[in-house]
PDB file of C-alpha atoms and ligand atoms in Angstrom:
ATOM      1  CA  MET V 463       0.000   0.000   0.000  1.00 44.00           C
ATOM      2  CA  ASN V 464       1.012   3.568  -0.558  1.00 52.00           C
ATOM      3  CA  GLU V 465       3.935   2.558  -2.685  1.00 78.00           C
ATOM      4  CA  ARG V 466       5.423   5.327  -4.778  1.00 88.00           C
ATOM      5  CA  ALA V 467       4.418   5.393  -8.447  1.00 95.00           C
ATOM      6  CA  THR V 468       6.903   4.140 -11.059  1.00 97.00           C
ATOM      7  CA  TYR V 469       7.739   6.146 -14.181  1.00 98.00           C
ATOM      8  CA  ILE V 470       9.684   4.667 -17.073  1.00 98.00           C
ATOM      9  CA  VAL V 471      10.733   6.771 -20.086  1.00 98.00           C
ATOM     10  CA  MET V 472      11.255   4.909 -23.363  1.00 98.00           C
ATOM     11  CA  LEU V 473      13.981   6.677 -25.298  1.00 98.00           C
ATOM     12  CA  GLY V 474      15.100   6.013 -28.855  1.00 98.00           C
ATOM     13  CA  PRO V 475      14.719   7.206 -32.451  1.00 98.00           C
ATOM     14  CA  PRO V 476      11.480   6.859 -34.446  1.00 97.00           C
ATOM     15  CA  GLY V 477      11.117   3.184 -35.355  1.00 97.00           C
ATOM     16  CA  ALA V 478      13.287   1.884 -32.503  1.00 98.00           C
ATOM     17  CA  GLY V 479      10.359  -0.118 -31.123  1.00 98.00           C
ATOM     18  CA  LYS V 480       9.291   2.139 -28.239  1.00 98.00           C
ATOM     19  CA  GLY V 481       5.557   1.779 -28.852  1.00 97.00           C
ATOM     20  CA  THR V 482       5.737  -1.957 -29.523  1.00 97.00           C
ATOM     21  CA  GLN V 483       7.643  -2.567 -26.295  1.00 98.00           C
ATOM     22  CA  ALA V 484       5.819  -0.008 -24.139  1.00 97.00           C
ATOM     23  CA  LYS V 485       2.496  -1.759 -24.770  1.00 95.00           C
ATOM     24  CA  VAL V 486       3.843  -5.141 -23.641  1.00 95.00           C
ATOM     25  CA  ILE V 487       5.845  -4.036 -20.637  1.00 97.00           C
ATOM     26  CA  ALA V 488       3.101  -1.676 -19.385  1.00 97.00           C
ATOM     27  CA  GLU V 489       0.772  -4.642 -19.196  1.00 95.00           C
ATOM     28  CA  GLU V 490       3.410  -6.843 -17.588  1.00 96.00           C
ATOM     29  CA  LEU V 491       4.284  -4.211 -14.957  1.00 96.00           C
ATOM     30  CA  GLY V 492       0.707  -2.999 -14.368  1.00 95.00           C
ATOM     31  CA  LEU V 493       1.488   0.569 -15.477  1.00 97.00           C
ATOM     32  CA  MET V 494      -0.314   2.888 -17.910  1.00 97.00           C
ATOM     33  CA  HIS V 495       1.106   3.232 -21.438  1.00 97.00           C
ATOM     34  CA  VAL V 496       1.179   6.956 -22.217  1.00 98.00           C
ATOM     35  CA  SER V 497       2.177   7.698 -25.819  1.00 97.00           C
ATOM     36  CA  THR V 498       2.175  11.360 -26.868  1.00 98.00           C
ATOM     37  CA  GLY V 499       1.994  10.312 -30.538  1.00 96.00           C
ATOM     38  CA  ASP V 500      -1.144   8.228 -29.801  1.00 95.00           C
ATOM     39  CA  LEU V 501      -2.651  11.108 -27.792  1.00 97.00           C
ATOM     40  CA  PHE V 502      -2.097  13.533 -30.668  1.00 97.00           C
ATOM     41  CA  ARG V 503      -3.524  11.027 -33.172  1.00 94.00           C
ATOM     42  CA  GLU V 504      -6.616  10.507 -30.960  1.00 94.00           C
ATOM     43  CA  ASN V 505      -7.127  14.276 -30.853  1.00 96.00           C
ATOM     44  CA  LEU V 506      -6.707  14.388 -34.594  1.00 94.00           C
ATOM     45  CA  SER V 507      -9.392  11.762 -35.205  1.00 92.00           C
ATOM     46  CA  ARG V 508     -11.775  13.541 -32.804  1.00 95.00           C
ATOM     47  CA  GLU V 509     -10.951  16.806 -34.637  1.00 95.00           C
ATOM     48  CA  THR V 510     -10.230  18.715 -31.435  1.00 96.00           C
ATOM     49  CA  GLU V 511      -8.417  22.076 -31.474  1.00 96.00           C
ATOM     50  CA  LEU V 512      -5.327  20.318 -30.094  1.00 96.00           C
ATOM     51  CA  GLY V 513      -5.548  17.721 -32.862  1.00 96.00           C
ATOM     52  CA  LYS V 514      -5.786  20.381 -35.560  1.00 96.00           C
ATOM     53  CA  LEU V 515      -2.826  22.252 -34.152  1.00 96.00           C
ATOM     54  CA  ALA V 516      -0.710  19.091 -33.792  1.00 97.00           C
ATOM     55  CA  ALA V 517      -1.519  17.873 -37.309  1.00 95.00           C
ATOM     56  CA  SER V 518       0.370  20.627 -39.074  1.00 94.00           C
ATOM     57  CA  TYR V 519       3.559  19.754 -37.178  1.00 97.00           C
ATOM     58  CA  MET V 520       3.117  15.981 -37.361  1.00 96.00           C
ATOM     59  CA  ASN V 521       2.571  15.939 -41.126  1.00 93.00           C
ATOM     60  CA  ALA V 522       5.736  17.960 -41.613  1.00 94.00           C
ATOM     61  CA  GLY V 523       7.678  15.602 -39.329  1.00 95.00           C
ATOM     62  CA  GLU V 524       8.294  18.446 -36.868  1.00 97.00           C
ATOM     63  CA  LEU V 525       7.783  18.396 -33.121  1.00 98.00           C
ATOM     64  CA  VAL V 526       4.608  19.890 -31.668  1.00 98.00           C
ATOM     65  CA  PRO V 527       5.548  22.920 -29.498  1.00 98.00           C
ATOM     66  CA  ASP V 528       6.731  22.123 -25.973  1.00 98.00           C
ATOM     67  CA  ASP V 529       4.066  24.099 -24.068  1.00 97.00           C
ATOM     68  CA  VAL V 530       1.182  22.282 -25.765  1.00 97.00           C
ATOM     69  CA  THR V 531       2.830  18.869 -25.406  1.00 98.00           C
ATOM     70  CA  ILE V 532       3.777  19.363 -21.759  1.00 98.00           C
ATOM     71  CA  ALA V 533       0.247  20.527 -20.841  1.00 97.00           C
ATOM     72  CA  MET V 534      -1.213  17.434 -22.522  1.00 97.00           C
ATOM     73  CA  VAL V 535       1.121  15.082 -20.600  1.00 98.00           C
ATOM     74  CA  GLU V 536       0.474  16.875 -17.333  1.00 97.00           C
ATOM     75  CA  GLU V 537      -3.259  16.370 -17.764  1.00 97.00           C
ATOM     76  CA  ARG V 538      -2.793  12.699 -18.698  1.00 97.00           C
ATOM     77  CA  LEU V 539      -0.447  11.748 -15.852  1.00 97.00           C
ATOM     78  CA  GLY V 540      -2.724  13.443 -13.324  1.00 96.00           C
ATOM     79  CA  ARG V 541      -5.590  11.088 -14.132  1.00 96.00           C
ATOM     80  CA  GLU V 542      -6.673   8.329 -11.769  1.00 95.00           C
ATOM     81  CA  ASP V 543      -5.506   5.494 -14.048  1.00 96.00           C
ATOM     82  CA  CYS V 544      -1.895   6.714 -13.723  1.00 96.00           C
ATOM     83  CA  VAL V 545      -1.677   6.577  -9.917  1.00 95.00           C
ATOM     84  CA  LYS V 546       0.632   3.578 -10.039  1.00 95.00           C
ATOM     85  CA  GLY V 547       2.789   5.288 -12.669  1.00 96.00           C
ATOM     86  CA  ALA V 548       3.314   5.122 -16.407  1.00 98.00           C
ATOM     87  CA  ILE V 549       5.478   4.017 -19.281  1.00 98.00           C
ATOM     88  CA  LEU V 550       6.122   7.202 -21.242  1.00 98.00           C
ATOM     89  CA  ASP V 551       6.528   6.585 -24.955  1.00 98.00           C
ATOM     90  CA  GLY V 552       7.597   9.479 -27.186  1.00 98.00           C
ATOM     91  CA  PHE V 553       7.909  11.933 -24.302  1.00 98.00           C
ATOM     92  CA  PRO V 554      10.100  13.750 -23.400  1.00 98.00           C
ATOM     93  CA  ARG V 555      11.559  14.632 -26.794  1.00 98.00           C
ATOM     94  CA  THR V 556      13.389  17.887 -25.940  1.00 98.00           C
ATOM     95  CA  PRO V 557      15.492  19.042 -22.966  1.00 98.00           C
ATOM     96  CA  ALA V 558      12.704  21.499 -21.991  1.00 98.00           C
ATOM     97  CA  GLN V 559      10.220  18.600 -21.895  1.00 98.00           C
ATOM     98  CA  ALA V 560      12.616  16.514 -19.786  1.00 98.00           C
ATOM     99  CA  GLU V 561      12.959  19.334 -17.250  1.00 98.00           C
ATOM    100  CA  ALA V 562       9.196  19.868 -17.182  1.00 98.00           C
ATOM    101  CA  LEU V 563       8.693  16.137 -16.598  1.00 98.00           C
ATOM    102  CA  ASP V 564      11.100  16.154 -13.646  1.00 98.00           C
ATOM    103  CA  GLU V 565       9.171  19.035 -12.085  1.00 98.00           C
ATOM    104  CA  LEU V 566       5.815  17.428 -12.745  1.00 98.00           C
ATOM    105  CA  LEU V 567       6.841  14.065 -11.255  1.00 97.00           C
ATOM    106  CA  THR V 568       8.256  15.774  -8.172  1.00 96.00           C
ATOM    107  CA  ARG V 569       4.830  17.377  -7.701  1.00 95.00           C
ATOM    108  CA  LEU V 570       3.208  13.953  -8.124  1.00 94.00           C
ATOM    109  CA  GLY V 571       5.582  12.497  -5.519  1.00 93.00           C
ATOM    110  CA  GLY V 572       7.650  10.463  -7.973  1.00 96.00           C
ATOM    111  CA  LYS V 573      10.585  10.671 -10.363  1.00 97.00           C
ATOM    112  CA  VAL V 574      11.879   9.182 -13.577  1.00 98.00           C
ATOM    113  CA  ASP V 575      12.975   5.772 -12.324  1.00 98.00           C
ATOM    114  CA  LEU V 576      14.358   4.197 -15.465  1.00 98.00           C
ATOM    115  CA  VAL V 577      15.174   5.253 -19.032  1.00 98.00           C
ATOM    116  CA  PRO V 578      15.679   2.345 -21.428  1.00 98.00           C
ATOM    117  CA  PHE V 579      17.435   3.736 -24.483  1.00 98.00           C
ATOM    118  CA  ILE V 580      16.574   1.465 -27.414  1.00 98.00           C
ATOM    119  CA  LYS V 581      19.479   1.670 -29.812  1.00 97.00           C
ATOM    120  CA  VAL V 582      18.947   0.883 -33.518  1.00 97.00           C
ATOM    121  CA  PRO V 583      21.013   2.049 -36.541  1.00 95.00           C
ATOM    122  CA  ASN V 584      19.434   4.414 -39.092  1.00 92.00           C
ATOM    123  CA  GLU V 585      19.163   1.986 -42.001  1.00 91.00           C
ATOM    124  CA  VAL V 586      17.089  -0.370 -39.845  1.00 95.00           C
ATOM    125  CA  LEU V 587      14.810   2.499 -38.727  1.00 96.00           C
ATOM    126  CA  ILE V 588      13.886   3.403 -42.282  1.00 93.00           C
ATOM    127  CA  GLU V 589      13.041  -0.203 -43.114  1.00 94.00           C
ATOM    128  CA  ARG V 590      10.916  -0.508 -39.996  1.00 96.00           C
ATOM    129  CA  LEU V 591       8.965   2.718 -40.479  1.00 96.00           C
ATOM    130  CA  SER V 592       8.258   2.090 -44.142  1.00 93.00           C
ATOM    131  CA  GLY V 593       6.677  -1.288 -43.268  1.00 95.00           C
ATOM    132  CA  ARG V 594       4.801  -0.104 -40.159  1.00 96.00           C
ATOM    133  CA  TRP V 595       1.060  -0.809 -40.074  1.00 96.00           C
ATOM    134  CA  MET V 596      -1.039   0.716 -37.297  1.00 94.00           C
ATOM    135  CA  SER V 597      -4.426  -0.060 -35.832  1.00 93.00           C
ATOM    136  CA  ARG V 598      -6.718   2.776 -34.656  1.00 88.00           C
ATOM    137  CA  SER V 599      -6.318   1.433 -31.132  1.00 84.00           C
ATOM    138  CA  GLY V 600      -2.556   2.024 -31.262  1.00 83.00           C
ATOM    139  CA  ARG V 601      -1.383  -1.565 -31.829  1.00 91.00           C
ATOM    140  CA  VAL V 602       1.682  -1.694 -34.045  1.00 95.00           C
ATOM    141  CA  TYR V 603       2.472  -4.243 -36.760  1.00 97.00           C
ATOM    142  CA  HIS V 604       5.110  -4.615 -39.441  1.00 97.00           C
ATOM    143  CA  ALA V 605       4.519  -5.993 -42.921  1.00 95.00           C
ATOM    144  CA  LEU V 606       7.467  -8.398 -42.555  1.00 95.00           C
ATOM    145  CA  TYR V 607       8.709  -8.395 -38.949  1.00 95.00           C
ATOM    146  CA  ASN V 608       5.428  -8.480 -37.065  1.00 95.00           C
ATOM    147  CA  PRO V 609       2.633  -9.194 -39.553  1.00 97.00           C
ATOM    148  CA  PRO V 610      -1.010  -9.424 -38.433  1.00 97.00           C
ATOM    149  CA  LYS V 611      -2.676 -12.853 -38.757  1.00 97.00           C
ATOM    150  CA  VAL V 612      -4.786 -11.509 -41.643  1.00 97.00           C
ATOM    151  CA  LYS V 613      -3.180  -8.945 -43.948  1.00 95.00           C
ATOM    152  CA  TRP V 614      -4.230  -5.332 -43.145  1.00 96.00           C
ATOM    153  CA  LEU V 615      -6.525  -6.410 -40.263  1.00 97.00           C
ATOM    154  CA  ASP V 616      -6.001  -5.954 -36.534  1.00 97.00           C
ATOM    155  CA  ASP V 617      -5.562  -9.290 -34.688  1.00 96.00           C
ATOM    156  CA  GLU V 618      -7.710  -8.259 -31.738  1.00 94.00           C
ATOM    157  CA  ASP V 619     -10.669  -6.314 -33.123  1.00 95.00           C
ATOM    158  CA  GLY V 620     -10.472  -7.043 -36.868  1.00 96.00           C
ATOM    159  CA  SER V 621     -10.423  -3.333 -37.748  1.00 96.00           C
ATOM    160  CA  GLU V 622      -8.535  -2.175 -40.831  1.00 97.00           C
ATOM    161  CA  LEU V 623      -4.853  -1.274 -40.393  1.00 97.00           C
ATOM    162  CA  TYR V 624      -3.345   1.854 -41.946  1.00 94.00           C
ATOM    163  CA  GLN V 625       0.034   3.374 -42.760  1.00 94.00           C
ATOM    164  CA  ARG V 626       0.769   6.657 -41.055  1.00 92.00           C
ATOM    165  CA  ASP V 627       1.089   9.711 -43.334  1.00 90.00           C
ATOM    166  CA  ASP V 628       4.308  10.639 -41.559  1.00 92.00           C
ATOM    167  CA  ASP V 629       5.829   7.209 -42.348  1.00 93.00           C
ATOM    168  CA  LYS V 630       6.440   8.299 -45.980  1.00 88.00           C
ATOM    169  CA  PRO V 631      10.157   8.100 -46.874  1.00 87.00           C
ATOM    170  CA  GLU V 632      10.685  11.915 -47.120  1.00 85.00           C
ATOM    171  CA  THR V 633       9.060  12.574 -43.752  1.00 92.00           C
ATOM    172  CA  VAL V 634      10.821   9.629 -42.111  1.00 93.00           C
ATOM    173  CA  ALA V 635      14.259  10.978 -43.044  1.00 93.00           C
ATOM    174  CA  HIS V 636      13.337  14.372 -41.625  1.00 95.00           C
ATOM    175  CA  ARG V 637      11.955  12.883 -38.393  1.00 96.00           C
ATOM    176  CA  ILE V 638      15.198  10.991 -37.858  1.00 96.00           C
ATOM    177  CA  ASN V 639      17.110  14.288 -38.255  1.00 96.00           C
ATOM    178  CA  VAL V 640      14.765  15.996 -35.796  1.00 97.00           C
ATOM    179  CA  TYR V 641      15.481  13.165 -33.360  1.00 98.00           C
ATOM    180  CA  TYR V 642      19.246  13.676 -33.621  1.00 97.00           C
ATOM    181  CA  GLU V 643      18.963  17.455 -33.262  1.00 98.00           C
ATOM    182  CA  GLN V 644      16.352  17.794 -30.546  1.00 98.00           C
ATOM    183  CA  THR V 645      15.920  14.477 -28.717  1.00 98.00           C
ATOM    184  CA  SER V 646      19.333  12.784 -28.656  1.00 97.00           C
ATOM    185  CA  PRO V 647      20.687  15.313 -26.061  1.00 98.00           C
ATOM    186  CA  LEU V 648      18.416  13.472 -23.624  1.00 98.00           C
ATOM    187  CA  ILE V 649      20.774  10.477 -23.721  1.00 98.00           C
ATOM    188  CA  ASP V 650      23.331  12.597 -21.915  1.00 98.00           C
ATOM    189  CA  TYR V 651      20.686  14.148 -19.643  1.00 98.00           C
ATOM    190  CA  TYR V 652      19.544  10.762 -18.330  1.00 98.00           C
ATOM    191  CA  GLN V 653      23.042   9.305 -18.291  1.00 98.00           C
ATOM    192  CA  LYS V 654      24.001  12.090 -15.874  1.00 98.00           C
ATOM    193  CA  ALA V 655      20.880  11.381 -13.831  1.00 98.00           C
ATOM    194  CA  GLY V 656      22.014   7.734 -13.588  1.00 98.00           C
ATOM    195  CA  THR V 657      18.773   6.322 -15.000  1.00 98.00           C
ATOM    196  CA  LEU V 658      19.815   5.424 -18.570  1.00 98.00           C
ATOM    197  CA  VAL V 659      20.131   1.772 -19.590  1.00 98.00           C
ATOM    198  CA  GLU V 660      21.092   0.902 -23.146  1.00 98.00           C
ATOM    199  CA  ILE V 661      19.093  -1.866 -24.855  1.00 98.00           C
ATOM    200  CA  ASP V 662      20.032  -3.495 -28.174  1.00 98.00           C
ATOM    201  CA  GLY V 663      16.938  -2.769 -30.273  1.00 98.00           C
ATOM    202  CA  THR V 664      18.097  -4.771 -33.302  1.00 98.00           C
ATOM    203  CA  GLN V 665      17.182  -8.053 -31.619  1.00 98.00           C
ATOM    204  CA  ASP V 666      13.866  -9.848 -32.158  1.00 97.00           C
ATOM    205  CA  ILE V 667      10.864  -8.161 -30.528  1.00 97.00           C
ATOM    206  CA  GLU V 668      10.549 -10.880 -27.815  1.00 98.00           C
ATOM    207  CA  VAL V 669      14.260 -10.657 -26.938  1.00 98.00           C
ATOM    208  CA  VAL V 670      14.080  -6.881 -26.549  1.00 98.00           C
ATOM    209  CA  THR V 671      11.039  -7.349 -24.273  1.00 98.00           C
ATOM    210  CA  LYS V 672      12.990  -9.826 -22.132  1.00 98.00           C
ATOM    211  CA  ASP V 673      15.910  -7.402 -21.789  1.00 98.00           C
ATOM    212  CA  LEU V 674      13.545  -4.562 -20.847  1.00 98.00           C
ATOM    213  CA  LEU V 675      11.713  -6.593 -18.220  1.00 97.00           C
ATOM    214  CA  LYS V 676      15.033  -7.695 -16.752  1.00 97.00           C
ATOM    215  CA  VAL V 677      16.134  -4.086 -16.139  1.00 97.00           C
ATOM    216  CA  ALA V 678      12.651  -2.922 -15.092  1.00 95.00           C
ATOM    217  CA  LYS V 679      12.328  -5.631 -12.462  1.00 90.00           C
ATOM    218  CA  ALA V 680      15.943  -5.344 -11.207  1.00 83.00           C
TER     219      ALA V 680
HETATM  220  P1  LIG H2077       8.649   3.595 -32.243  1.00 52.00           P
HETATM  221  O1  LIG H2077       7.465   3.664 -31.310  1.00 52.00           O
HETATM  222  O2  LIG H2077       9.954   3.649 -31.512  1.00 52.00           O
HETATM  223  O3  LIG H2077       8.580   4.591 -33.335  1.00 52.00           O
HETATM  224  P2  LIG H2077       7.419   1.120 -33.159  1.00 52.00           P
HETATM  225  O4  LIG H2077       7.191   0.330 -31.925  1.00 52.00           O
HETATM  226  O5  LIG H2077       6.261   1.785 -33.774  1.00 52.00           O
HETATM  227  O6  LIG H2077       8.629   2.170 -32.924  1.00 52.00           O
HETATM  228  O7  LIG H2077       8.101   0.131 -34.241  1.00 52.00           O
HETATM  229  C1  LIG H2077       8.395   0.576 -35.549  1.00 52.00           C
HETATM  230  C2  LIG H2077       8.163  -0.579 -36.546  1.00 52.00           C
HETATM  231  O8  LIG H2077       9.172  -1.579 -36.350  1.00 52.00           O
HETATM  232  C3  LIG H2077       6.827  -1.293 -36.370  1.00 52.00           C
HETATM  233  O9  LIG H2077       6.365  -1.666 -37.640  1.00 52.00           O
HETATM  234  C4  LIG H2077       7.165  -2.520 -35.521  1.00 52.00           C
HETATM  235  O10 LIG H2077       6.297  -3.621 -35.789  1.00 52.00           O
HETATM  236  C5  LIG H2077       8.593  -2.834 -35.970  1.00 52.00           C
HETATM  237  N1  LIG H2077       9.453  -3.349 -34.890  1.00 52.00           N
HETATM  238  C6  LIG H2077       9.491  -2.952 -33.591  1.00 52.00           C
HETATM  239  N2  LIG H2077      10.440  -3.624 -32.906  1.00 52.00           N
HETATM  240  C7  LIG H2077      11.033  -4.461 -33.782  1.00 52.00           C
HETATM  241  C8  LIG H2077      12.093  -5.436 -33.690  1.00 52.00           C
HETATM  242  N3  LIG H2077      12.741  -5.656 -32.538  1.00 52.00           N
HETATM  243  N4  LIG H2077      12.435  -6.105 -34.810  1.00 52.00           N
HETATM  244  C9  LIG H2077      11.790  -5.881 -35.996  1.00 52.00           C
HETATM  245  N5  LIG H2077      10.794  -4.986 -36.143  1.00 52.00           N
HETATM  246  C10 LIG H2077      10.406  -4.289 -35.064  1.00 52.00           C
HETATM  247  P1  LIG H2078       7.332   7.593 -33.665  1.00 52.00           P
HETATM  248  O1  LIG H2078       6.683   6.433 -32.969  1.00 52.00           O
HETATM  249  O2  LIG H2078       7.519   7.333 -35.119  1.00 52.00           O
HETATM  250  O3  LIG H2078       8.563   8.056 -32.979  1.00 52.00           O
HETATM  251  P2  LIG H2078       5.268   9.231 -32.493  1.00 52.00           P
HETATM  252  O4  LIG H2078       3.999   8.504 -32.723  1.00 52.00           O
HETATM  253  O5  LIG H2078       5.881   9.132 -31.149  1.00 52.00           O
HETATM  254  O6  LIG H2078       6.306   8.810 -33.620  1.00 52.00           O
HETATM  255  O7  LIG H2078       5.072  10.767 -32.821  1.00 52.00           O
HETATM  256  C1  LIG H2078       4.485  11.200 -34.027  1.00 52.00           C
HETATM  257  C2  LIG H2078       4.562  12.715 -34.113  1.00 52.00           C
HETATM  258  O8  LIG H2078       3.825  13.305 -33.036  1.00 52.00           O
HETATM  259  C3  LIG H2078       5.957  13.317 -33.989  1.00 52.00           C
HETATM  260  O9  LIG H2078       6.659  13.330 -35.223  1.00 52.00           O
HETATM  261  C4  LIG H2078       5.612  14.730 -33.502  1.00 52.00           C
HETATM  262  O10 LIG H2078       5.117  15.544 -34.555  1.00 52.00           O
HETATM  263  C5  LIG H2078       4.464  14.462 -32.554  1.00 52.00           C
HETATM  264  N1  LIG H2078       4.958  14.200 -31.174  1.00 52.00           N
HETATM  265  C6  LIG H2078       4.857  13.037 -30.477  1.00 52.00           C
HETATM  266  N2  LIG H2078       5.422  13.166 -29.268  1.00 52.00           N
HETATM  267  C7  LIG H2078       5.898  14.441 -29.190  1.00 52.00           C
HETATM  268  C8  LIG H2078       6.602  15.187 -28.194  1.00 52.00           C
HETATM  269  N3  LIG H2078       6.946  14.643 -27.025  1.00 52.00           N
HETATM  270  N4  LIG H2078       6.925  16.480 -28.488  1.00 52.00           N
HETATM  271  C9  LIG H2078       6.586  17.051 -29.635  1.00 52.00           C
HETATM  272  N5  LIG H2078       5.945  16.408 -30.632  1.00 52.00           N
HETATM  273  C10 LIG H2078       5.587  15.102 -30.409  1.00 52.00           C
END
């Protein structure tokens, strides 16, 4: 009872496998999976003001401004279903977001406990993103590496899968650059904080999951 909440930040370039892994380990650890990309996409499909604002940045492969993103995460982590903590996927993505997260978690009586950094070389990222198929519920498939049981259909609810607009080759290359410019400084940030653990993201999905659970349960 009254145990402190646990917060895990999944770090890594687009296509590293953060979403795929976050879904599995959140379930295994009994934590909420909070993906800023999924939250923006949900807003987009509901045509909210936030969704409309985010869309222009997302389609261009740019980051949504920090203030908007931080406010959205603050609201999400403050909800009842996050009392035990969360696996953060796609957030923070800038040093300002990382500092805001530290402040927010202090207010919530927690801290960033662990930062698995999923390392994957660029040529693999491009291959992964160009074959990524998504379900509306946020499940992630790959045409070759993690195909659904029936082509283009979600295994669990049978809904039609889609390719993200921002997974087009031109946008993918730009998003990887944005990662190196704006997000990769966080490797150093969390290394200094003593929370970073490097994970080899080129291994099979199940092997990466095993490695992640090993460090999360240590
Ligand atoms: P991220 O959230 O980091 O952008 P995703 O979890 O969406 O990454 O994965 C990107 C694509 O790569 C998806 O199509 C997914 O099925 C596939 N994928 C994820 N992990 C692996 C892996 N270890 N090996 C092969 N393909 C993978
Ligand atoms: P991927 O899984 O390929 O890394 P995401 O689904 O996490 O992509 O994010 C898709 C897009 O949503 C990003 O390119 C960006 O426009 C926006 N986004 C997601 N998270 C953030 C964030 N923390 N800060 C700013 N923009 C974000």
